[in-house]
Amino acid sequence: MDEKTRIELEAAAFRAMVNHLREHKEVQNIDLMNLAGFCRNCLSKWYLAAAKERGIDMDYEQSREIIYGMPYSEWKARYQQGDKQDISK
């Protein structure tokens, strides 16, 4: 497989994962972190790091909005459940 195709497939898989997480808001970040060792906030940080490596001007809140599909504060108010620990930092 050539590199361009590999990158396109990786990007498609990433988009599918982000869309899956957006559709399954019942999956809490703390549960993802405990089970898989990463969460939506980790994805936001990795996205931000990739943007900065490419000289793209972006901040953490912007990268979070890309991953969450809405401002993080709005997602948290709507979907964060109960007394689950906030691992957003």
PDB file of N, CA and C in Angstrom:
ATOM      1  N   MET A   1       0.856  -1.174   0.000  1.00  0.00           N
ATOM      2  CA  MET A   1       0.000   0.000   0.000  1.00  0.00           C
ATOM      3  C   MET A   1       0.899   1.233   0.000  1.00  0.00           C
ATOM      4  N   ASP A   2       0.546   2.202  -0.826  1.00  0.00           N
ATOM      5  CA  ASP A   2       1.351   3.425  -0.861  1.00  0.00           C
ATOM      6  C   ASP A   2       1.002   4.322   0.328  1.00  0.00           C
ATOM      7  N   GLU A   3       1.904   5.265   0.625  1.00  0.00           N
ATOM      8  CA  GLU A   3       1.747   6.109   1.814  1.00  0.00           C
ATOM      9  C   GLU A   3       0.491   6.971   1.752  1.00  0.00           C
ATOM     10  N   LYS A   4       0.174   7.509   0.578  1.00  0.00           N
ATOM     11  CA  LYS A   4      -1.015   8.361   0.442  1.00  0.00           C
ATOM     12  C   LYS A   4      -2.278   7.576   0.802  1.00  0.00           C
ATOM     13  N   THR A   5      -2.390   6.361   0.294  1.00  0.00           N
ATOM     14  CA  THR A   5      -3.552   5.524   0.594  1.00  0.00           C
ATOM     15  C   THR A   5      -3.600   5.184   2.077  1.00  0.00           C
ATOM     16  N   ARG A   6      -2.451   4.848   2.669  1.00  0.00           N
ATOM     17  CA  ARG A   6      -2.392   4.531   4.094  1.00  0.00           C
ATOM     18  C   ARG A   6      -2.890   5.705   4.928  1.00  0.00           C
ATOM     19  N   ILE A   7      -2.426   6.911   4.591  1.00  0.00           N
ATOM     20  CA  ILE A   7      -2.842   8.114   5.323  1.00  0.00           C
ATOM     21  C   ILE A   7      -4.343   8.353   5.161  1.00  0.00           C
ATOM     22  N   GLU A   8      -4.868   8.146   3.959  1.00  0.00           N
ATOM     23  CA  GLU A   8      -6.306   8.318   3.731  1.00  0.00           C
ATOM     24  C   GLU A   8      -7.121   7.322   4.555  1.00  0.00           C
ATOM     25  N   LEU A   9      -6.648   6.084   4.633  1.00  0.00           N
ATOM     26  CA  LEU A   9      -7.347   5.068   5.424  1.00  0.00           C
ATOM     27  C   LEU A   9      -7.278   5.379   6.913  1.00  0.00           C
ATOM     28  N   GLU A  10      -6.115   5.818   7.379  1.00  0.00           N
ATOM     29  CA  GLU A  10      -5.980   6.203   8.787  1.00  0.00           C
ATOM     30  C   GLU A  10      -6.902   7.367   9.122  1.00  0.00           C
ATOM     31  N   ALA A  11      -6.974   8.343   8.217  1.00  0.00           N
ATOM     32  CA  ALA A  11      -7.854   9.496   8.440  1.00  0.00           C
ATOM     33  C   ALA A  11      -9.320   9.059   8.475  1.00  0.00           C
ATOM     34  N   ALA A  12      -9.696   8.146   7.592  1.00  0.00           N
ATOM     35  CA  ALA A  12     -11.074   7.651   7.576  1.00  0.00           C
ATOM     36  C   ALA A  12     -11.390   6.904   8.872  1.00  0.00           C
ATOM     37  N   ALA A  13     -10.457   6.094   9.342  1.00  0.00           N
ATOM     38  CA  ALA A  13     -10.660   5.362  10.599  1.00  0.00           C
ATOM     39  C   ALA A  13     -10.780   6.333  11.772  1.00  0.00           C
ATOM     40  N   PHE A  14      -9.951   7.381  11.786  1.00  0.00           N
ATOM     41  CA  PHE A  14     -10.017   8.390  12.845  1.00  0.00           C
ATOM     42  C   PHE A  14     -11.376   9.083  12.840  1.00  0.00           C
ATOM     43  N   ARG A  15     -11.833   9.490  11.650  1.00  0.00           N
ATOM     44  CA  ARG A  15     -13.138  10.152  11.559  1.00  0.00           C
ATOM     45  C   ARG A  15     -14.253   9.226  12.040  1.00  0.00           C
ATOM     46  N   ALA A  16     -14.172   7.949  11.692  1.00  0.00           N
ATOM     47  CA  ALA A  16     -15.186   6.994  12.134  1.00  0.00           C
ATOM     48  C   ALA A  16     -15.176   6.860  13.656  1.00  0.00           C
ATOM     49  N   MET A  17     -13.986   6.827  14.259  1.00  0.00           N
ATOM     50  CA  MET A  17     -13.897   6.721  15.717  1.00  0.00           C
ATOM     51  C   MET A  17     -14.481   7.965  16.386  1.00  0.00           C
ATOM     52  N   VAL A  18     -14.139   9.145  15.886  1.00  0.00           N
ATOM     53  CA  VAL A  18     -14.665  10.384  16.459  1.00  0.00           C
ATOM     54  C   VAL A  18     -16.187  10.415  16.321  1.00  0.00           C
ATOM     55  N   ASN A  19     -16.698  10.058  15.158  1.00  0.00           N
ATOM     56  CA  ASN A  19     -18.155  10.035  14.970  1.00  0.00           C
ATOM     57  C   ASN A  19     -18.817   9.021  15.896  1.00  0.00           C
ATOM     58  N   HIS A  20     -18.189   7.882  16.078  1.00  0.00           N
ATOM     59  CA  HIS A  20     -18.721   6.862  16.988  1.00  0.00           C
ATOM     60  C   HIS A  20     -18.803   7.414  18.414  1.00  0.00           C
ATOM     61  N   LEU A  21     -17.752   8.088  18.861  1.00  0.00           N
ATOM     62  CA  LEU A  21     -17.761   8.675  20.209  1.00  0.00           C
ATOM     63  C   LEU A  21     -18.802   9.785  20.327  1.00  0.00           C
ATOM     64  N   ARG A  22     -18.990  10.559  19.255  1.00  0.00           N
ATOM     65  CA  ARG A  22     -20.019  11.606  19.282  1.00  0.00           C
ATOM     66  C   ARG A  22     -21.412  10.996  19.398  1.00  0.00           C
ATOM     67  N   GLU A  23     -21.627   9.868  18.727  1.00  0.00           N
ATOM     68  CA  GLU A  23     -22.934   9.217  18.761  1.00  0.00           C
ATOM     69  C   GLU A  23     -23.188   8.504  20.090  1.00  0.00           C
ATOM     70  N   HIS A  24     -22.133   8.121  20.779  1.00  0.00           N
ATOM     71  CA  HIS A  24     -22.271   7.367  22.030  1.00  0.00           C
ATOM     72  C   HIS A  24     -21.833   8.219  23.214  1.00  0.00           C
ATOM     73  N   LYS A  25     -22.620   9.247  23.450  1.00  0.00           N
ATOM     74  CA  LYS A  25     -22.318  10.180  24.537  1.00  0.00           C
ATOM     75  C   LYS A  25     -22.458   9.531  25.907  1.00  0.00           C
ATOM     76  N   GLU A  26     -23.166   8.402  25.962  1.00  0.00           N
ATOM     77  CA  GLU A  26     -23.295   7.692  27.235  1.00  0.00           C
ATOM     78  C   GLU A  26     -21.956   7.107  27.696  1.00  0.00           C
ATOM     79  N   VAL A  27     -21.021   6.967  26.776  1.00  0.00           N
ATOM     80  CA  VAL A  27     -19.684   6.490  27.140  1.00  0.00           C
ATOM     81  C   VAL A  27     -18.931   7.666  27.752  1.00  0.00           C
ATOM     82  N   GLN A  28     -18.671   7.580  29.036  1.00  0.00           N
ATOM     83  CA  GLN A  28     -18.029   8.667  29.767  1.00  0.00           C
ATOM     84  C   GLN A  28     -16.513   8.623  29.589  1.00  0.00           C
ATOM     85  N   ASN A  29     -15.898   9.794  29.602  1.00  0.00           N
ATOM     86  CA  ASN A  29     -14.448   9.883  29.445  1.00  0.00           C
ATOM     87  C   ASN A  29     -13.703   9.066  30.494  1.00  0.00           C
ATOM     88  N   ILE A  30     -14.143   9.115  31.728  1.00  0.00           N
ATOM     89  CA  ILE A  30     -13.446   8.388  32.791  1.00  0.00           C
ATOM     90  C   ILE A  30     -13.503   6.889  32.534  1.00  0.00           C
ATOM     91  N   ASP A  31     -14.617   6.410  31.996  1.00  0.00           N
ATOM     92  CA  ASP A  31     -14.732   4.989  31.671  1.00  0.00           C
ATOM     93  C   ASP A  31     -13.806   4.617  30.517  1.00  0.00           C
ATOM     94  N   LEU A  32     -13.747   5.477  29.512  1.00  0.00           N
ATOM     95  CA  LEU A  32     -12.804   5.255  28.411  1.00  0.00           C
ATOM     96  C   LEU A  32     -11.369   5.219  28.922  1.00  0.00           C
ATOM     97  N   MET A  33     -11.037   6.162  29.780  1.00  0.00           N
ATOM     98  CA  MET A  33      -9.677   6.245  30.312  1.00  0.00           C
ATOM     99  C   MET A  33      -9.341   4.995  31.115  1.00  0.00           C
ATOM    100  N   ASN A  34     -10.256   4.569  31.951  1.00  0.00           N
ATOM    101  CA  ASN A  34     -10.011   3.381  32.772  1.00  0.00           C
ATOM    102  C   ASN A  34      -9.887   2.117  31.933  1.00  0.00           C
ATOM    103  N   LEU A  35     -10.676   2.018  30.882  1.00  0.00           N
ATOM    104  CA  LEU A  35     -10.694   0.817  30.063  1.00  0.00           C
ATOM    105  C   LEU A  35      -9.606   0.812  28.987  1.00  0.00           C
ATOM    106  N   ALA A  36      -9.458   1.952  28.301  1.00  0.00           N
ATOM    107  CA  ALA A  36      -8.593   1.988  27.119  1.00  0.00           C
ATOM    108  C   ALA A  36      -7.332   2.828  27.291  1.00  0.00           C
ATOM    109  N   GLY A  37      -7.270   3.624  28.351  1.00  0.00           N
ATOM    110  CA  GLY A  37      -6.086   4.445  28.569  1.00  0.00           C
ATOM    111  C   GLY A  37      -6.075   5.744  27.784  1.00  0.00           C
ATOM    112  N   PHE A  38      -7.207   6.089  27.179  1.00  0.00           N
ATOM    113  CA  PHE A  38      -7.348   7.376  26.497  1.00  0.00           C
ATOM    114  C   PHE A  38      -8.820   7.763  26.515  1.00  0.00           C
ATOM    115  N   CYS A  39      -9.080   9.050  26.222  1.00  0.00           N
ATOM    116  CA  CYS A  39     -10.459   9.537  26.183  1.00  0.00           C
ATOM    117  C   CYS A  39     -10.577  10.630  25.128  1.00  0.00           C
ATOM    118  N   ARG A  40     -11.715  11.255  25.069  1.00  0.00           N
ATOM    119  CA  ARG A  40     -11.932  12.332  24.104  1.00  0.00           C
ATOM    120  C   ARG A  40     -10.943  13.475  24.313  1.00  0.00           C
ATOM    121  N   ASN A  41     -10.619  13.762  25.572  1.00  0.00           N
ATOM    122  CA  ASN A  41      -9.660  14.837  25.842  1.00  0.00           C
ATOM    123  C   ASN A  41      -8.271  14.477  25.326  1.00  0.00           C
ATOM    124  N   CYS A  42      -7.897  13.211  25.442  1.00  0.00           N
ATOM    125  CA  CYS A  42      -6.615  12.767  24.885  1.00  0.00           C
ATOM    126  C   CYS A  42      -6.612  12.975  23.370  1.00  0.00           C
ATOM    127  N   LEU A  43      -7.696  12.578  22.708  1.00  0.00           N
ATOM    128  CA  LEU A  43      -7.794  12.788  21.262  1.00  0.00           C
ATOM    129  C   LEU A  43      -7.663  14.266  20.922  1.00  0.00           C
ATOM    130  N   SER A  44      -8.292  15.120  21.727  1.00  0.00           N
ATOM    131  CA  SER A  44      -8.200  16.566  21.508  1.00  0.00           C
ATOM    132  C   SER A  44      -6.761  17.038  21.620  1.00  0.00           C
ATOM    133  N   LYS A  45      -6.039  16.538  22.611  1.00  0.00           N
ATOM    134  CA  LYS A  45      -4.635  16.927  22.806  1.00  0.00           C
ATOM    135  C   LYS A  45      -3.759  16.420  21.668  1.00  0.00           C
ATOM    136  N   TRP A  46      -4.003  15.204  21.212  1.00  0.00           N
ATOM    137  CA  TRP A  46      -3.224  14.666  20.096  1.00  0.00           C
ATOM    138  C   TRP A  46      -3.515  15.447  18.818  1.00  0.00           C
ATOM    139  N   TYR A  47      -4.774  15.814  18.618  1.00  0.00           N
ATOM    140  CA  TYR A  47      -5.161  16.611  17.451  1.00  0.00           C
ATOM    141  C   TYR A  47      -4.454  17.965  17.491  1.00  0.00           C
ATOM    142  N   LEU A  48      -4.462  18.590  18.662  1.00  0.00           N
ATOM    143  CA  LEU A  48      -3.805  19.884  18.842  1.00  0.00           C
ATOM    144  C   LEU A  48      -2.307  19.772  18.591  1.00  0.00           C
ATOM    145  N   ALA A  49      -1.679  18.736  19.108  1.00  0.00           N
ATOM    146  CA  ALA A  49      -0.241  18.544  18.905  1.00  0.00           C
ATOM    147  C   ALA A  49       0.077  18.389  17.419  1.00  0.00           C
ATOM    148  N   ALA A  50      -0.749  17.639  16.698  1.00  0.00           N
ATOM    149  CA  ALA A  50      -0.538  17.462  15.261  1.00  0.00           C
ATOM    150  C   ALA A  50      -0.691  18.792  14.524  1.00  0.00           C
ATOM    151  N   ALA A  51      -1.666  19.597  14.931  1.00  0.00           N
ATOM    152  CA  ALA A  51      -1.852  20.912  14.305  1.00  0.00           C
ATOM    153  C   ALA A  51      -0.634  21.796  14.553  1.00  0.00           C
ATOM    154  N   LYS A  52      -0.159  21.821  15.783  1.00  0.00           N
ATOM    155  CA  LYS A  52       0.995  22.660  16.122  1.00  0.00           C
ATOM    156  C   LYS A  52       2.252  22.203  15.385  1.00  0.00           C
ATOM    157  N   GLU A  53       2.429  20.887  15.221  1.00  0.00           N
ATOM    158  CA  GLU A  53       3.570  20.360  14.467  1.00  0.00           C
ATOM    159  C   GLU A  53       3.567  20.860  13.031  1.00  0.00           C
ATOM    160  N   ARG A  54       2.384  21.156  12.525  1.00  0.00           N
ATOM    161  CA  ARG A  54       2.248  21.631  11.149  1.00  0.00           C
ATOM    162  C   ARG A  54       2.122  23.145  11.062  1.00  0.00           C
ATOM    163  N   GLY A  55       2.327  23.823  12.178  1.00  0.00           N
ATOM    164  CA  GLY A  55       2.283  25.280  12.195  1.00  0.00           C
ATOM    165  C   GLY A  55       0.883  25.856  12.108  1.00  0.00           C
ATOM    166  N   ILE A  56      -0.118  25.057  12.440  1.00  0.00           N
ATOM    167  CA  ILE A  56      -1.505  25.513  12.397  1.00  0.00           C
ATOM    168  C   ILE A  56      -1.852  26.151  13.734  1.00  0.00           C
ATOM    169  N   ASP A  57      -2.380  27.364  13.683  1.00  0.00           N
ATOM    170  CA  ASP A  57      -2.748  28.101  14.892  1.00  0.00           C
ATOM    171  C   ASP A  57      -4.073  27.560  15.425  1.00  0.00           C
ATOM    172  N   MET A  58      -4.007  26.907  16.568  1.00  0.00           N
ATOM    173  CA  MET A  58      -5.185  26.306  17.181  1.00  0.00           C
ATOM    174  C   MET A  58      -4.936  26.246  18.679  1.00  0.00           C
ATOM    175  N   ASP A  59      -6.010  26.346  19.464  1.00  0.00           N
ATOM    176  CA  ASP A  59      -5.851  26.167  20.907  1.00  0.00           C
ATOM    177  C   ASP A  59      -6.623  24.923  21.347  1.00  0.00           C
ATOM    178  N   TYR A  60      -6.453  24.577  22.615  1.00  0.00           N
ATOM    179  CA  TYR A  60      -7.041  23.349  23.155  1.00  0.00           C
ATOM    180  C   TYR A  60      -8.556  23.350  23.039  1.00  0.00           C
ATOM    181  N   GLU A  61      -9.195  24.478  23.309  1.00  0.00           N
ATOM    182  CA  GLU A  61     -10.656  24.532  23.214  1.00  0.00           C
ATOM    183  C   GLU A  61     -11.124  24.292  21.783  1.00  0.00           C
ATOM    184  N   GLN A  62     -10.380  24.794  20.810  1.00  0.00           N
ATOM    185  CA  GLN A  62     -10.750  24.558  19.413  1.00  0.00           C
ATOM    186  C   GLN A  62     -10.618  23.079  19.058  1.00  0.00           C
ATOM    187  N   SER A  63      -9.538  22.460  19.518  1.00  0.00           N
ATOM    188  CA  SER A  63      -9.371  21.034  19.219  1.00  0.00           C
ATOM    189  C   SER A  63     -10.447  20.207  19.924  1.00  0.00           C
ATOM    190  N   ARG A  64     -10.820  20.593  21.127  1.00  0.00           N
ATOM    191  CA  ARG A  64     -11.900  19.893  21.827  1.00  0.00           C
ATOM    192  C   ARG A  64     -13.211  19.994  21.054  1.00  0.00           C
ATOM    193  N   GLU A  65     -13.504  21.172  20.539  1.00  0.00           N
ATOM    194  CA  GLU A  65     -14.752  21.346  19.797  1.00  0.00           C
ATOM    195  C   GLU A  65     -14.772  20.459  18.553  1.00  0.00           C
ATOM    196  N   ILE A  66     -13.615  20.277  17.925  1.00  0.00           N
ATOM    197  CA  ILE A  66     -13.529  19.398  16.758  1.00  0.00           C
ATOM    198  C   ILE A  66     -13.842  17.956  17.163  1.00  0.00           C
ATOM    199  N   ILE A  67     -13.291  17.511  18.278  1.00  0.00           N
ATOM    200  CA  ILE A  67     -13.497  16.130  18.727  1.00  0.00           C
ATOM    201  C   ILE A  67     -14.901  15.928  19.297  1.00  0.00           C
ATOM    202  N   TYR A  68     -15.366  16.844  20.130  1.00  0.00           N
ATOM    203  CA  TYR A  68     -16.672  16.693  20.782  1.00  0.00           C
ATOM    204  C   TYR A  68     -17.842  17.056  19.867  1.00  0.00           C
ATOM    205  N   GLY A  69     -17.592  17.856  18.830  1.00  0.00           N
ATOM    206  CA  GLY A  69     -18.666  18.289  17.947  1.00  0.00           C
ATOM    207  C   GLY A  69     -19.453  19.467  18.493  1.00  0.00           C
ATOM    208  N   MET A  70     -18.970  20.043  19.589  1.00  0.00           N
ATOM    209  CA  MET A  70     -19.584  21.209  20.231  1.00  0.00           C
ATOM    210  C   MET A  70     -18.582  21.712  21.265  1.00  0.00           C
ATOM    211  N   PRO A  71     -18.771  22.923  21.786  1.00  0.00           N
ATOM    212  CA  PRO A  71     -17.868  23.374  22.848  1.00  0.00           C
ATOM    213  C   PRO A  71     -17.873  22.378  24.011  1.00  0.00           C
ATOM    214  N   TYR A  72     -16.708  22.153  24.605  1.00  0.00           N
ATOM    215  CA  TYR A  72     -16.588  21.179  25.691  1.00  0.00           C
ATOM    216  C   TYR A  72     -17.520  21.508  26.850  1.00  0.00           C
ATOM    217  N   SER A  73     -17.620  22.777  27.195  1.00  0.00           N
ATOM    218  CA  SER A  73     -18.482  23.152  28.327  1.00  0.00           C
ATOM    219  C   SER A  73     -19.929  22.738  28.072  1.00  0.00           C
ATOM    220  N   GLU A  74     -20.368  22.855  26.828  1.00  0.00           N
ATOM    221  CA  GLU A  74     -21.728  22.447  26.469  1.00  0.00           C
ATOM    222  C   GLU A  74     -21.873  20.920  26.561  1.00  0.00           C
ATOM    223  N   TRP A  75     -20.885  20.192  26.026  1.00  0.00           N
ATOM    224  CA  TRP A  75     -20.925  18.727  26.094  1.00  0.00           C
ATOM    225  C   TRP A  75     -20.962  18.263  27.550  1.00  0.00           C
ATOM    226  N   LYS A  76     -20.101  18.860  28.360  1.00  0.00           N
ATOM    227  CA  LYS A  76     -20.012  18.478  29.774  1.00  0.00           C
ATOM    228  C   LYS A  76     -21.352  18.716  30.482  1.00  0.00           C
ATOM    229  N   ALA A  77     -21.965  19.872  30.244  1.00  0.00           N
ATOM    230  CA  ALA A  77     -23.244  20.194  30.881  1.00  0.00           C
ATOM    231  C   ALA A  77     -24.354  19.241  30.434  1.00  0.00           C
ATOM    232  N   ARG A  78     -24.318  18.836  29.182  1.00  0.00           N
ATOM    233  CA  ARG A  78     -25.374  17.970  28.654  1.00  0.00           C
ATOM    234  C   ARG A  78     -25.168  16.491  28.975  1.00  0.00           C
ATOM    235  N   TYR A  79     -23.921  16.036  28.907  1.00  0.00           N
ATOM    236  CA  TYR A  79     -23.702  14.590  28.857  1.00  0.00           C
ATOM    237  C   TYR A  79     -22.840  13.999  29.965  1.00  0.00           C
ATOM    238  N   GLN A  80     -22.059  14.801  30.671  1.00  0.00           N
ATOM    239  CA  GLN A  80     -21.246  14.206  31.736  1.00  0.00           C
ATOM    240  C   GLN A  80     -22.165  13.768  32.855  1.00  0.00           C
ATOM    241  N   GLN A  81     -22.027  12.531  33.261  1.00  0.00           N
ATOM    242  CA  GLN A  81     -22.970  11.942  34.209  1.00  0.00           C
ATOM    243  C   GLN A  81     -22.476  12.009  35.637  1.00  0.00           C
ATOM    244  N   GLY A  82     -23.411  12.256  36.528  1.00  0.00           N
ATOM    245  CA  GLY A  82     -23.223  12.141  37.960  1.00  0.00           C
ATOM    246  C   GLY A  82     -21.938  12.683  38.518  1.00  0.00           C
ATOM    247  N   ASP A  83     -21.384  11.906  39.430  1.00  0.00           N
ATOM    248  CA  ASP A  83     -20.188  12.351  40.136  1.00  0.00           C
ATOM    249  C   ASP A  83     -18.915  11.768  39.533  1.00  0.00           C
ATOM    250  N   LYS A  84     -18.967  11.437  38.244  1.00  0.00           N
ATOM    251  CA  LYS A  84     -17.774  10.927  37.574  1.00  0.00           C
ATOM    252  C   LYS A  84     -16.676  11.979  37.661  1.00  0.00           C
ATOM    253  N   GLN A  85     -15.480  11.512  37.843  1.00  0.00           N
ATOM    254  CA  GLN A  85     -14.333  12.414  37.957  1.00  0.00           C
ATOM    255  C   GLN A  85     -14.112  13.141  36.634  1.00  0.00           C
ATOM    256  N   ASP A  86     -13.838  14.442  36.689  1.00  0.00           N
ATOM    257  CA  ASP A  86     -13.524  15.239  35.502  1.00  0.00           C
ATOM    258  C   ASP A  86     -12.047  15.049  35.186  1.00  0.00           C
ATOM    259  N   ILE A  87     -11.762  14.439  34.033  1.00  0.00           N
ATOM    260  CA  ILE A  87     -10.373  14.194  33.635  1.00  0.00           C
ATOM    261  C   ILE A  87      -9.979  15.096  32.471  1.00  0.00           C
ATOM    262  N   SER A  88     -10.580  16.265  32.406  1.00  0.00           N
ATOM    263  CA  SER A  88     -10.391  17.136  31.254  1.00  0.00           C
ATOM    264  C   SER A  88      -9.054  17.842  31.230  1.00  0.00           C
ATOM    265  N   LYS A  89      -8.291  17.808  32.277  1.00  0.00           N
ATOM    266  CA  LYS A  89      -7.049  18.563  32.324  1.00  0.00           C
ATOM    267  C   LYS A  89      -5.876  17.759  31.855  1.00  0.00           C
TER     268      LYS A  89
END
